[in-house]
Coordinates of C-alpha atoms and ligand atoms in Angstrom, one line a residue:
M1 CA -12.4 19.6 7.2
T2 CA -9.8 19.0 9.8
A3 CA -6.3 16.7 10.1
T4 CA -4.6 14.8 12.5
E5 CA -1.0 15.5 12.9
N6 CA 0.0 14.3 9.7
G7 CA -2.2 16.1 7.6
S8 CA -5.0 12.7 6.9
P9 CA -8.7 14.0 7.6
K10 CA -10.6 12.9 10.6
Q11 CA -13.9 12.1 9.7
P12 CA -14.2 10.4 6.9
S13 CA -18.0 11.2 5.6
T14 CA -20.5 9.2 4.1
D15 CA -20.6 10.9 0.5
R16 CA -20.6 8.2 -1.9
S17 CA -20.3 10.0 -5.2
L18 CA -19.5 8.1 -8.3
P19 CA -17.1 9.4 -10.9
V20 CA -19.5 9.4 -14.5
I21 CA -18.0 6.5 -17.3
E22 CA -20.9 6.3 -19.7
N23 CA -23.5 3.1 -19.3
F24 CA -21.7 0.6 -21.3
T25 CA -21.4 -3.4 -20.9
R26 CA -18.5 -5.4 -21.6
R27 CA -19.7 -6.0 -24.9
A28 CA -20.5 -2.3 -25.7
A29 CA -16.7 -1.4 -24.3
V30 CA -14.9 -3.7 -26.5
K31 CA -17.2 -3.0 -29.1
G32 CA -15.9 1.2 -28.1
A33 CA -12.8 -0.2 -28.4
F34 CA -13.1 -1.5 -32.1
A35 CA -14.2 1.7 -32.8
T36 CA -11.1 3.3 -31.6
L37 CA -8.4 1.0 -31.9
G38 CA -9.1 0.7 -35.6
A39 CA -8.9 -3.7 -36.6
G40 CA -5.3 -4.3 -35.7
A41 CA -4.8 -2.7 -32.5
F42 CA -8.3 -4.7 -31.3
V43 CA -7.2 -7.6 -32.2
A44 CA -3.8 -7.3 -30.1
A45 CA -6.0 -6.0 -27.2
I46 CA -9.0 -8.7 -28.1
S47 CA -6.2 -11.8 -27.2
P48 CA -5.5 -10.2 -23.3
L49 CA -9.7 -10.4 -23.4
R50 CA -10.3 -14.3 -24.2
Q51 CA -7.2 -14.7 -22.0
A52 CA -9.1 -13.2 -18.6
A53 CA -12.5 -14.9 -19.8
E54 CA -10.5 -18.2 -19.5
N55 CA -9.1 -17.1 -16.3
S56 CA -12.7 -15.4 -14.9
S57 CA -15.6 -17.2 -13.6
A58 CA -18.5 -16.4 -15.6
A59 CA -19.8 -14.3 -13.0
E60 CA -16.8 -12.5 -12.7
F61 CA -16.7 -11.9 -16.9
M62 CA -20.1 -10.9 -17.2
Q63 CA -19.8 -8.6 -14.1
T64 CA -21.1 -4.6 -14.6
H65 CA -17.7 -2.4 -14.9
Y66 CA -18.0 -1.0 -10.9
T67 CA -19.5 2.5 -11.5
E68 CA -22.6 1.0 -12.9
L69 CA -23.2 -1.3 -9.7
S70 CA -26.3 -1.0 -7.8
P71 CA -25.7 -0.8 -4.5
D72 CA -27.1 -4.4 -4.2
Q73 CA -25.0 -5.7 -7.0
K74 CA -21.9 -4.1 -5.2
G75 CA -22.9 -6.3 -2.5
D76 CA -23.3 -9.5 -4.6
V77 CA -19.9 -9.0 -6.4
I78 CA -18.7 -8.1 -3.2
A79 CA -19.5 -11.3 -1.4
R80 CA -18.6 -13.7 -4.1
L81 CA -14.7 -12.3 -3.9
E82 CA -14.7 -12.8 -0.4
A83 CA -16.0 -16.3 -1.0
E84 CA -13.6 -16.9 -3.9
T85 CA -10.8 -15.7 -1.2
K86 CA -11.3 -18.4 1.2
E87 CA -11.7 -20.6 -1.6
K88 CA -8.5 -19.9 -3.0
Y89 CA -6.4 -19.1 -0.4
G90 CA -8.5 -20.0 3.0
A91 CA -8.4 -16.9 4.5
D92 CA -11.6 -14.8 6.2
V93 CA -11.4 -11.5 4.8
T94 CA -13.8 -8.2 4.7
I95 CA -13.8 -6.3 1.1
A96 CA -15.2 -2.9 1.7
D97 CA -16.2 -0.4 -1.1
D98 CA -13.9 2.7 0.2
R99 CA -15.1 6.3 -1.7
P100 CA -13.1 9.3 -1.7
I101 CA -13.7 11.9 1.1
P102 CA -15.4 15.0 -0.2
G103 CA -13.3 18.1 0.3
T104 CA -10.1 15.8 -0.2
K105 CA -7.6 15.2 -2.5
F106 CA -4.3 13.2 -1.4
V107 CA -1.0 14.3 -1.6
Y108 CA 2.2 12.7 -0.7
A109 CA 5.7 13.9 -0.8
I110 CA 9.6 13.0 0.4
N111 CA 12.6 14.6 1.9
L112 CA 14.7 13.0 0.2
S113 CA 17.3 14.7 2.5
V114 CA 16.4 11.8 5.4
C115 CA 15.3 9.2 3.1
N116 CA 18.3 7.0 3.0
G117 CA 17.3 4.0 1.2
N118 CA 16.6 1.6 4.0
G119 CA 13.3 -0.1 1.4
K120 CA 10.9 -0.4 4.5
C121 CA 8.1 1.2 2.9
V122 CA 8.6 -1.5 0.2
E123 CA 8.5 -4.2 2.6
A124 CA 5.3 -2.7 3.6
C125 CA 3.5 -2.1 0.5
H126 CA 4.1 -5.8 0.1
K127 CA 2.8 -7.0 2.6
E128 CA -0.6 -4.2 3.1
N129 CA -1.5 -4.8 -0.4
N130 CA -1.5 -9.0 -0.9
H131 CA 1.0 -8.7 -3.1
D132 CA 2.5 -11.9 -4.6
R133 CA 5.0 -13.7 -2.4
D134 CA 7.0 -15.5 -4.7
T135 CA 8.0 -12.6 -7.3
N136 CA 8.2 -10.4 -4.1
Q137 CA 5.9 -7.6 -6.1
S138 CA 5.9 -3.9 -4.5
Y139 CA 4.5 -1.0 -6.3
I140 CA 7.0 1.3 -4.6
R141 CA 10.4 1.2 -6.4
V142 CA 13.6 2.7 -4.6
L143 CA 15.9 3.9 -7.0
E144 CA 19.8 4.9 -5.7
M145 CA 20.5 7.9 -7.6
P146 CA 24.0 9.7 -8.7
K147 CA 24.0 13.1 -6.4
G148 CA 23.4 15.7 -8.6
T149 CA 20.4 14.7 -11.3
M150 CA 16.6 13.8 -10.5
D151 CA 16.7 11.9 -13.4
M152 CA 15.2 8.6 -12.5
E153 CA 16.7 6.9 -16.0
K154 CA 19.8 7.7 -13.9
G155 CA 18.8 5.3 -10.8
S156 CA 19.6 1.8 -10.1
T157 CA 16.8 -0.5 -8.2
T158 CA 19.5 -3.7 -7.6
Y159 CA 21.8 -1.9 -5.5
S160 CA 23.3 -3.7 -2.0
G161 CA 25.2 -3.3 0.5
T162 CA 24.7 -0.6 3.6
V163 CA 23.2 2.2 3.3
P164 CA 23.1 5.5 2.2
K165 CA 26.3 5.6 0.5
D166 CA 28.4 8.8 0.2
D167 CA 28.1 9.6 -3.1
K168 CA 24.3 8.8 -3.6
F169 CA 20.6 9.7 -2.6
Y170 CA 17.9 7.9 -2.6
L171 CA 14.3 8.4 -4.5
P172 CA 11.1 6.2 -3.4
V173 CA 8.9 6.3 -6.8
Q174 CA 5.5 4.6 -7.3
C175 CA 2.9 5.7 -8.5
Q176 CA 2.5 9.8 -8.8
Q177 CA -1.5 9.9 -8.9
C178 CA -1.1 12.4 -11.5
D179 CA -3.6 15.0 -12.6
E180 CA -3.4 14.3 -16.3
P181 CA -2.6 10.5 -16.4
P182 CA -1.6 8.8 -19.2
C183 CA -2.5 5.4 -18.2
V184 CA -6.0 7.0 -18.1
D185 CA -6.5 7.9 -21.3
V186 CA -4.8 5.4 -23.1
C187 CA -7.3 2.4 -21.8
P188 CA -9.4 1.0 -24.4
V189 CA -12.4 -0.8 -21.6
K190 CA -11.9 2.6 -19.1
A191 CA -11.4 0.1 -16.5
T192 CA -9.0 2.7 -14.8
W193 CA -9.7 5.8 -13.5
K194 CA -9.1 9.0 -11.3
E195 CA -11.3 9.5 -9.0
E196 CA -12.2 12.7 -7.1
D197 CA -9.7 12.5 -4.2
G198 CA -7.2 12.0 -6.7
I199 CA -6.0 8.8 -6.5
V200 CA -6.1 6.4 -9.6
V201 CA -7.8 3.3 -10.1
V202 CA -8.3 -0.1 -11.6
D203 CA -11.6 -2.2 -11.2
Y204 CA -9.4 -5.5 -11.3
N205 CA -12.3 -7.7 -12.3
W206 CA -13.0 -4.8 -15.7
C207 CA -9.8 -4.5 -17.1
I208 CA -8.5 -7.3 -19.6
G209 CA -4.6 -7.1 -19.5
C210 CA -3.9 -5.3 -22.8
R211 CA -1.1 -3.6 -20.6
Y212 CA -1.4 -0.2 -22.7
C213 CA -1.4 1.7 -19.2
E214 CA 1.3 0.1 -17.9
A215 CA 3.0 1.1 -21.0
A216 CA 1.9 4.2 -21.0
C217 CA 3.5 5.7 -17.5
P218 CA 6.3 7.0 -17.4
Y219 CA 7.3 6.3 -13.8
H220 CA 6.9 2.4 -14.3
A221 CA 4.5 2.1 -12.1
R222 CA 1.9 -0.1 -13.0
R223 CA 2.5 -4.1 -12.6
F224 CA 1.2 -7.0 -14.3
N225 CA -0.5 -9.8 -12.7
W226 CA 1.9 -12.6 -14.2
K227 CA 1.0 -15.3 -12.6
K228 CA -1.8 -16.1 -9.2
P229 CA -0.3 -14.4 -6.7
E230 CA 0.6 -16.6 -3.8
V231 CA -0.2 -15.1 -0.5
P232 CA 0.1 -17.6 2.3
A233 CA -3.7 -17.2 4.1
K234 CA -2.0 -16.4 7.8
E235 CA -0.3 -13.4 5.8
I236 CA -3.2 -12.3 4.2
N237 CA -4.3 -8.7 4.9
P238 CA -7.2 -9.5 6.0
D239 CA -8.4 -5.5 5.4
Q240 CA -9.3 -4.9 1.5
S241 CA -11.3 -2.7 -0.5
Y242 CA -12.6 -3.9 -3.5
L243 CA -10.1 -1.1 -5.6
S244 CA -7.2 -1.4 -3.4
N245 CA -5.5 -4.1 -1.6
R246 CA -8.1 -7.6 -2.8
V247 CA -6.0 -10.2 -4.1
R248 CA -6.1 -9.5 -7.7
P249 CA -6.9 -11.5 -10.4
V250 CA -4.3 -13.0 -13.1
G251 CA -3.9 -11.3 -15.9
V252 CA -4.5 -7.9 -14.7
V253 CA -2.8 -4.9 -14.5
E254 CA -2.1 -3.2 -10.5
K255 CA -1.2 0.1 -8.5
C256 CA -0.6 2.1 -6.2
T257 CA -4.0 3.6 -4.7
Y258 CA -2.3 5.5 -2.1
C259 CA -3.6 2.7 0.5
L260 CA -7.1 3.6 0.0
H261 CA -8.1 1.0 2.2
R262 CA -6.6 3.6 5.3
T263 CA -6.2 6.7 3.7
R264 CA -10.4 6.7 2.8
R265 CA -10.8 6.1 6.8
G266 CA -8.1 8.5 7.9
K267 CA -5.4 6.6 8.5
L268 CA -1.7 6.9 7.0
P269 CA -0.4 4.9 4.2
A270 CA 1.4 1.9 5.3
C271 CA 5.0 3.0 3.4
L272 CA 4.6 6.0 5.3
E273 CA 3.6 4.1 8.7
A274 CA 6.9 1.8 8.2
C275 CA 9.4 4.5 7.0
P276 CA 12.0 4.2 10.0
T277 CA 13.7 8.2 8.8
G278 CA 10.3 10.6 8.3
A279 CA 11.2 10.9 5.1
R280 CA 7.0 10.9 4.0
V281 CA 4.5 13.2 4.2
F282 CA 0.9 12.2 2.8
G283 CA -2.2 14.5 2.9
N284 CA -5.2 16.3 2.3
I285 CA -3.7 19.2 0.3
L286 CA -7.0 21.3 0.5
D287 CA -6.9 21.1 4.4
P288 CA -4.6 24.4 5.1
E289 CA -3.9 23.1 9.0
S290 CA -2.1 19.7 7.2
N291 CA 1.6 18.7 7.1
I292 CA 1.8 18.2 3.7
R293 CA -0.1 21.8 2.4
W294 CA 2.9 23.6 5.2
I295 CA 5.3 21.2 3.3
L296 CA 4.2 22.5 -0.4
E297 CA 3.8 26.5 0.6
N298 CA 7.5 26.2 2.1
K299 CA 9.9 24.0 1.0
R300 CA 11.2 24.3 -2.8
V301 CA 9.5 20.7 -4.2
Y302 CA 10.1 18.9 -7.1
I303 CA 7.8 16.8 -9.5
L304 CA 9.4 14.2 -12.1
K305 CA 9.5 14.6 -15.1
E306 CA 7.8 18.0 -15.3
E307 CA 8.2 18.5 -19.1
L308 CA 5.6 15.9 -19.8
G309 CA 2.7 17.5 -18.6
T310 CA 1.4 14.7 -16.5
K311 CA 0.7 16.5 -13.2
P312 CA 1.9 14.6 -10.5
A313 CA 0.1 14.6 -7.0
F314 CA 3.4 13.7 -6.1
F315 CA 6.4 15.9 -4.7
Y316 CA 10.0 15.8 -3.7
Y317 CA 12.1 17.8 -1.6
F318 CA 15.2 18.3 0.2
D319 CA 16.0 20.4 4.0
Ligands
SF4_1 S1 2.0 7.2 -12.0 FE1 1.8 6.2 -14.4 S2 0.4 5.2 -13.4 FE2 0.2 6.7 -12.0 S3 -1.2 8.4 -12.7 FE3 0.4 9.0 -13.1 S4 0.6 7.3 -15.1 FE4 -0.9 6.7 -13.9
SF4_2 S1 -7.0 -1.1 -17.0 FE1 -3.8 -1.0 -18.6 S2 -4.3 -3.2 -19.1 FE2 -6.4 -3.2 -18.0 S3 -7.8 -2.7 -20.0 FE3 -7.2 -1.0 -19.4 S4 -5.4 0.2 -20.6 FE4 -5.3 -2.6 -20.0

């Protein structure tokens, strides 16, 4: 695999291999959840499922798991979602089904000596991923940290005033695309999984909104859609993907996907492009010529909460 200047792959492949997930319908998934969870937890989990049913069209609720859809079914689902976006938001959008590029393992790194806490990445994520305008949602939180610690629990997300402050540094945190993701393990219906290029995804049409994954994530990287996302038609990003930035339904959990609708097409994540300081480096770690590979081989890199064994594909370093 060759790389662009920033280390992202140049040539998307046509391979469309899918993760192996047992063949099951939503009904079988619920039955499986009962067996796994036991009666008490099942009742708690089924409550959001009822809510999901109320918020879904019949076609959406009866839809098969993403990994079990045939190409024709997938085409029908995508056409329905595009039509719904037009109907509900007045926007013409294209929803693609971007699959992992073979031979790619995406990794992100941030130079904390350079990040100055300006928050342009947060804003870019908000726009790129069609987040709710009312709640100003984003998949990125920038923590203002006291110098001398990498304990993210000591950071503040509500800082204000002129940045950077002399006694602080700035720690952007988003989904770490863990290689051992606790969020995936706890999902009772397998609505979230890790793909071959390392990106952890959610099938928003399969998620029942129980929020177990949100609770399991030690990086506070998952978001729950409490309300119907409001985005003016002219502000909707029309370049969308099924597992990425399409407008998500109310009552489901969502997260950063390393902008897979861009990165699986050879582009860079929106947050990286928006960063005015050049603090962000992204690319394919399997490419020996990539910048990201050079960073990991030549810098002293840190991961957050290493003791938990989540094995993040997200690194931090200082000059
Ligand atoms: S950071 Fe959280 S949401 Fe992302 S893969 Fe890890 S546990 Fe899951
Ligand atoms: S993705 Fe999260 S909220 Fe959705 S069903 Fe799975 S654990 Fe529950």
